[in-house]
Short mmCIF file of C-alpha atoms and ligand atoms in Angstrom, two decimals:
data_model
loop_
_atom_site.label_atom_id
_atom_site.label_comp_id
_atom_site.label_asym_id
_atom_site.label_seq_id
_atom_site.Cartn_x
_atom_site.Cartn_y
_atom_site.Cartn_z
CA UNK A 1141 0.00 0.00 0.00
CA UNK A 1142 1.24 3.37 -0.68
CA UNK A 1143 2.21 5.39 2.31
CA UNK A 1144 0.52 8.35 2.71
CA UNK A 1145 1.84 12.03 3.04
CA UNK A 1146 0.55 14.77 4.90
CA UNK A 1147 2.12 18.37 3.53
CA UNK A 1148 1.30 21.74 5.00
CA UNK A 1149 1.71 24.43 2.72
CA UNK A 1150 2.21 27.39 5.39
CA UNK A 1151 1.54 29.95 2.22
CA UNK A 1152 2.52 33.94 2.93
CA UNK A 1153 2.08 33.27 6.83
CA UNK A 1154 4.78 33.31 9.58
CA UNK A 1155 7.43 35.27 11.28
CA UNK A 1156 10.50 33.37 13.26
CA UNK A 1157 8.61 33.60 16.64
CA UNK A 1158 5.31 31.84 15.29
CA UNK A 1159 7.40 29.37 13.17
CA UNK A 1160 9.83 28.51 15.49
CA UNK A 1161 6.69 27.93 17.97
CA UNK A 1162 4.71 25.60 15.40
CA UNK A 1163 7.62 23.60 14.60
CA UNK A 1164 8.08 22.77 18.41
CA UNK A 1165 4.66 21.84 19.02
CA UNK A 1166 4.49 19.58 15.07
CA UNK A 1167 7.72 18.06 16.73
CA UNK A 1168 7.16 17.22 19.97
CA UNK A 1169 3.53 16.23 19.81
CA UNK A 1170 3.94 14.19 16.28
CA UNK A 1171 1.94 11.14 16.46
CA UNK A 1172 2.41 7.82 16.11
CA UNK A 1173 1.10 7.94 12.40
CA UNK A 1174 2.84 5.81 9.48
CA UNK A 1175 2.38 9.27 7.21
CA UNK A 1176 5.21 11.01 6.17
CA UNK A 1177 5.24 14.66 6.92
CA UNK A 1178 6.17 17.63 4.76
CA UNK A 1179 6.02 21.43 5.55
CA UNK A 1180 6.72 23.81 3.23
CA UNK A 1181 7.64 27.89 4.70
CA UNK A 1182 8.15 30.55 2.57
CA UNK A 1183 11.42 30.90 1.22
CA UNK A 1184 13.03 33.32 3.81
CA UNK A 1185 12.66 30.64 6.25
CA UNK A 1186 13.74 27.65 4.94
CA UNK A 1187 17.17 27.19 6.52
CA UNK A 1188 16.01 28.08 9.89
CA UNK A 1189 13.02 26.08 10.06
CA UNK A 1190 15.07 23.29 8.51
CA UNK A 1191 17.00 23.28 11.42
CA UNK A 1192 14.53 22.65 13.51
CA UNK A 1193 13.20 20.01 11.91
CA UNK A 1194 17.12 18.02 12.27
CA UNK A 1195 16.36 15.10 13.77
CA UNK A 1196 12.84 14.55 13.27
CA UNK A 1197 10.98 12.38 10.42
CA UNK A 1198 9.38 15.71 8.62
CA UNK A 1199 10.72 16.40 5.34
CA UNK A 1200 11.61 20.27 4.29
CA UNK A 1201 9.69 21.39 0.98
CA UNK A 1202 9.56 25.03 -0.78
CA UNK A 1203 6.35 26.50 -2.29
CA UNK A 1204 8.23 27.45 -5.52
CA UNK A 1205 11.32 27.29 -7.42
CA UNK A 1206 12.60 28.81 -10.65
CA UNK A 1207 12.32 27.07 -13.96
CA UNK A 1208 17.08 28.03 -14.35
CA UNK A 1209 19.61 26.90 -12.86
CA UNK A 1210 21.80 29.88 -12.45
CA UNK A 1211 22.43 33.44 -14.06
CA UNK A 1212 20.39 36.87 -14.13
CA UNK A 1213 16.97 36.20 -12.58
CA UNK A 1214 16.74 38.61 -9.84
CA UNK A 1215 14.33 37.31 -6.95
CA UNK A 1216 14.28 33.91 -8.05
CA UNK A 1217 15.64 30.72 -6.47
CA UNK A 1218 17.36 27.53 -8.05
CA UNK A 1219 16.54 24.11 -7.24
CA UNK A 1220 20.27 23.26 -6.54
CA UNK A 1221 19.77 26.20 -3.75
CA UNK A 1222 16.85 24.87 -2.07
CA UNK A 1223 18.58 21.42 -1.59
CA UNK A 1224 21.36 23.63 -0.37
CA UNK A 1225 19.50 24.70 2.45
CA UNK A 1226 17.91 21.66 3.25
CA UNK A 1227 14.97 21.10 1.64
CA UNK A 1228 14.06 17.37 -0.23
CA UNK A 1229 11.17 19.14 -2.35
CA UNK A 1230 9.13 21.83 -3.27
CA UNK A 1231 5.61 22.73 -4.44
CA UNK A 1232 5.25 23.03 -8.67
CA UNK A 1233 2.09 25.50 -9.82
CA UNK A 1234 0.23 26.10 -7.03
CA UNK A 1235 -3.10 27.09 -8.20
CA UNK A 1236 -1.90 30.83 -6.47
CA UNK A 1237 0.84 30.51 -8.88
CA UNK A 1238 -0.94 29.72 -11.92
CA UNK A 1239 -3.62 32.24 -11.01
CA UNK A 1240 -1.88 35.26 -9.72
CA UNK A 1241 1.67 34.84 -11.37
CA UNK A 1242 0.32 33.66 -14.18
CA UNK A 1243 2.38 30.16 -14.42
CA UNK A 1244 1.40 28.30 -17.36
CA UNK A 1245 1.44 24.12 -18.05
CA UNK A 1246 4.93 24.70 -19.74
CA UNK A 1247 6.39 26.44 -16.94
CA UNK A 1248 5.39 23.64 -14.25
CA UNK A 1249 6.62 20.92 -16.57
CA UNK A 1250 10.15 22.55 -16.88
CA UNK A 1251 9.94 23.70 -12.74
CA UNK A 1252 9.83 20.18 -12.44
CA UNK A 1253 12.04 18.89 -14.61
CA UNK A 1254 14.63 21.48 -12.66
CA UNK A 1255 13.84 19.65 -9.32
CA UNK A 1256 14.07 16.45 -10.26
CA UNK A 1257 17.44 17.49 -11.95
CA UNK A 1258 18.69 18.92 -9.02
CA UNK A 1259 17.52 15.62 -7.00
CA UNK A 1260 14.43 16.83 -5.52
CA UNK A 1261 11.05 15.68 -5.08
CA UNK A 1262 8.32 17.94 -7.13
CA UNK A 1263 5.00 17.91 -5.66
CA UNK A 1264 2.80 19.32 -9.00
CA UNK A 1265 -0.30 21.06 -8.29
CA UNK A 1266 -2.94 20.39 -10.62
CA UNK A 1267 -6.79 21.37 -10.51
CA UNK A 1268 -9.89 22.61 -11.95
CA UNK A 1269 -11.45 26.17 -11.32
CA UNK A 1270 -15.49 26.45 -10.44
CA UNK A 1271 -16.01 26.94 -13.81
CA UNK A 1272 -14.59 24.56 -15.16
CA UNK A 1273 -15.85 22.06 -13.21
CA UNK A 1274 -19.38 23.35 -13.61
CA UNK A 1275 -18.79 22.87 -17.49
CA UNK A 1276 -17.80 19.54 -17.29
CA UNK A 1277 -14.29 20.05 -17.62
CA UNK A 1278 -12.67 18.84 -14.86
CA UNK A 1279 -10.78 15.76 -16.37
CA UNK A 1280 -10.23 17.72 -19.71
CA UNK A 1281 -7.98 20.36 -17.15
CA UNK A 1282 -5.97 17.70 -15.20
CA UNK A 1283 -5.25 16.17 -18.45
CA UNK A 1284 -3.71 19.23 -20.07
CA UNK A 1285 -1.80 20.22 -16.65
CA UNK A 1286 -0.78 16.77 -16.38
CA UNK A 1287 0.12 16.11 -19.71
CA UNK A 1288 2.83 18.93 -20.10
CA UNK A 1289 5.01 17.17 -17.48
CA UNK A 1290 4.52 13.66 -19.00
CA UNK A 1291 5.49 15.33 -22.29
CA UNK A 1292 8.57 17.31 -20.86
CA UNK A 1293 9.89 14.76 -18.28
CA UNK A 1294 8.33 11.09 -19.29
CA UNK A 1295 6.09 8.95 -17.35
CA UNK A 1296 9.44 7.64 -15.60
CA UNK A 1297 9.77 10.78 -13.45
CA UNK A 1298 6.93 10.09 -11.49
CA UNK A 1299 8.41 7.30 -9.34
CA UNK A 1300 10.27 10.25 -7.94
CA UNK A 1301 7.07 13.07 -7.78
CA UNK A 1302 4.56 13.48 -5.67
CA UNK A 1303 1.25 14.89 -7.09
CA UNK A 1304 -1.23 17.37 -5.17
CA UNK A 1305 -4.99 17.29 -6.83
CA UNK A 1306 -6.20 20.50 -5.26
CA UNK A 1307 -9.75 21.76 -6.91
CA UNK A 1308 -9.41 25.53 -7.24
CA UNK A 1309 -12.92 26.16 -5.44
CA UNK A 1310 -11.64 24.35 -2.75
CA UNK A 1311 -8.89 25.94 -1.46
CA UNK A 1312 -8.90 28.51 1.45
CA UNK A 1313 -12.69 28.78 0.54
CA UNK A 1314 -13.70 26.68 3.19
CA UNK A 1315 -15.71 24.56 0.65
CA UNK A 1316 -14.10 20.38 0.56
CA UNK A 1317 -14.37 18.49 -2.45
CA UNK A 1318 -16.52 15.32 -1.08
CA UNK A 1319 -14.55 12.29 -0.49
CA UNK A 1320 -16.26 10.72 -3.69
CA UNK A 1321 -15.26 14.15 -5.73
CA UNK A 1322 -11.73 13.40 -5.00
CA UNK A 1323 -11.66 9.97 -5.27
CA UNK A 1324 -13.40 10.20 -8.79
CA UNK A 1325 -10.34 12.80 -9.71
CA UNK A 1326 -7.33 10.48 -8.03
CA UNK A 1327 -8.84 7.58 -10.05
CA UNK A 1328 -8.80 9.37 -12.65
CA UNK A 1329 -5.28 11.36 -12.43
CA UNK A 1330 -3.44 7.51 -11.84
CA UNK A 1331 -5.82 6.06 -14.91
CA UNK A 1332 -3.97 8.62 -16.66
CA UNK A 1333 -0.72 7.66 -15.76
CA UNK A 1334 -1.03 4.13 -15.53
CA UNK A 1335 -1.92 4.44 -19.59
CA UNK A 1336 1.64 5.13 -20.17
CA UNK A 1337 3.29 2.99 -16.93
CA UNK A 1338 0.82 1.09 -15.09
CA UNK A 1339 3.83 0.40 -12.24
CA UNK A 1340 4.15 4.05 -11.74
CA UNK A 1341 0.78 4.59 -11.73
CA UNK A 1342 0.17 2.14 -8.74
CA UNK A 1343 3.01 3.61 -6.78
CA UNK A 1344 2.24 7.57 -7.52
CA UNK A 1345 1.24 9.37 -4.06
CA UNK A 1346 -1.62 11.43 -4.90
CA UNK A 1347 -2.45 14.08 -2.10
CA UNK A 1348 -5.76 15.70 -2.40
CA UNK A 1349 -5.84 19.70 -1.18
CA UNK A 1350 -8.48 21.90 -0.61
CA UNK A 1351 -9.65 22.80 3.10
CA UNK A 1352 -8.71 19.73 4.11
CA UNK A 1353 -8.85 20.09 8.35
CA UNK A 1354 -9.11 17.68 10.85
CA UNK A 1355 -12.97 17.30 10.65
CA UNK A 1356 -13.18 16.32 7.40
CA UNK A 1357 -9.71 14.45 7.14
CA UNK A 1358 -10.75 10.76 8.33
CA UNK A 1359 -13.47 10.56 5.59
CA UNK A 1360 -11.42 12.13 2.90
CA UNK A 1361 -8.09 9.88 3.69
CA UNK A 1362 -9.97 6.64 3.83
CA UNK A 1363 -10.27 7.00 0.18
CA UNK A 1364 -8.19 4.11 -1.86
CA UNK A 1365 -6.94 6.96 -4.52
CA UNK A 1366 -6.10 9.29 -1.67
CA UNK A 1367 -3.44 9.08 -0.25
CA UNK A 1368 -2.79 11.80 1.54
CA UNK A 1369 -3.43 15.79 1.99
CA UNK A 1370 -2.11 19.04 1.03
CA UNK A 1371 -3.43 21.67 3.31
CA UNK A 1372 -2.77 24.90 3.72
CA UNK A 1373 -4.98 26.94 6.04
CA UNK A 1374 -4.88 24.40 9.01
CA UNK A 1375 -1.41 23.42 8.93
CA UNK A 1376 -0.82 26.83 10.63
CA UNK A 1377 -2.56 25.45 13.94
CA UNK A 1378 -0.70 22.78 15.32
CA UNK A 1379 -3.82 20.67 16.97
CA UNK A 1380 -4.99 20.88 13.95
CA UNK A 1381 -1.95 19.60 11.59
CA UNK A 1382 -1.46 17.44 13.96
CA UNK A 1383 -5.01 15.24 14.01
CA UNK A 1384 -4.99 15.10 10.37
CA UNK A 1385 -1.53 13.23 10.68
CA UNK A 1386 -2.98 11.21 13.22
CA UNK A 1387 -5.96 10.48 11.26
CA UNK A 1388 -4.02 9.40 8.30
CA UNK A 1389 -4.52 5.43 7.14
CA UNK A 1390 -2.01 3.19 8.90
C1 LIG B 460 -3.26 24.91 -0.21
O1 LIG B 460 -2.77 26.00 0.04
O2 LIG B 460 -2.64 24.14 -0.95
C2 LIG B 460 -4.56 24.56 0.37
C3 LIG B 460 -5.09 23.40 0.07
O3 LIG B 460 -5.13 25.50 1.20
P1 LIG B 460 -6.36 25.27 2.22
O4 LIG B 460 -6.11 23.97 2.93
O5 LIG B 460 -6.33 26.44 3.12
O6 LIG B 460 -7.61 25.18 1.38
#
């Protein structure tokens, strides 16, 4: 069985004092839960919370990472430079980023391709908006985002990716995807995949986001195609973070 992941995306949120204070509690109050654990701080943070983390079982991530290398991209940051500081991962095309930065499919795909080059684990966004979904697009969307990569990187690199199906309505909004809404996707995301590999298909982690908290978290990680969560808003509250790790399938 495929061992799930439980990722908290801690978005534009934080300071040193409040990090330094969640990491302690995630830490020292980490359950007994097979999951593996990712956060993911803003950039500025990184190496510091990454040091608190030394010696625990949670895994560093970033929420972005440039598309280059090296060279004359002021404000960005490299792949190479996130494993640098620590990190094992970072987030690909967050819906935020496709929507307010205007990231497009061929950007992820070739953000991805620059983590896995640099040895790191991409964890690629993908999702419909309202719209979209109410049009009876929804598979037609994942597709196309989840297409580019196959294109760009192969079917191969997802033994080494992690993949985040995170329906735009659903995120921060307070509205969840029902457990059968994300199943339907998951199945449908690893159908996909296992078209090209069925091996990679079966072994793909496929985290569903979208205010995910620990109310709904039982129900929504009992799913067979779920296996495991992305979530933002509550991984900010450590009670919280923490009972979704706890309620995540042995
Ligand atoms: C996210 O930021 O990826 C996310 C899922 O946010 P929230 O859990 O707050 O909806």
């Amino acid at each position: 069985m495929r061992r799930q992941i439980i990722a908290g995306n801690w978005k534009m949120h934080g300071s040193r004092v409040e990090n330094a204070a969640l990491v302690d509690a995630i830490v020292h109050k980490l359950p007994n839960s097979s999951a593996e654990v990712w956060v993911c701080p803003p950039f500025v943070y990184l190496a510091e919370v990454g040091r608190a983390l030394a010696g625990s079982r949670i895994s560093l991530a970033a929420q972005d990472v440039c598309a280059e290398t090296q060279g004359a991209f002021t404000g960005e940051v490299s792949a190479a430079m996130l494993r640098d500081v620590g990190c094992a991962g970072s987030l690909v095309a967050h819906s935020e980023r496709r929507a307010l930065y205007g990231e497009t499919d061929q950007l992820a795909a070739r953000k991805f391709a620059a983590l896995l080059a640099a040895g790191l684990t991409p964890i690629l966004c993908l999702g419909e908006k309202l719209a979209e979904r109410e049009s009876g697009r929804t598979f037609e969307v994942v597709d196309r985002q989840l297409d580019a990569v196959l294109d760009l990187s192969g079917v191969a690199a997802f033994s080494r990716a992690i993949i985040a199906y995170e329906p735009v309505w659903a995120i921060g909004t307070g509205k969840t995807a029902s457990a059968q809404q994300a199943e339907e996707v998951h199945a449908h995301i690893r159908g996909r995949i296992a078209s090209r590999d069925a091996k990679i298909a079966a072994l793909v982690r496929i985290l569903y986001g979208g205010s995910l908290k620990a109310a709904n978290a039982a129900e929504l990680l009992s799913m067979s195609n779920v296996d495991g969560g992305l979530i933002g808003g509550a991984s900010l509250k450590a009670e919280e973070f923490l009972a979704i790790i706890a309620a995540a399938r042995a």
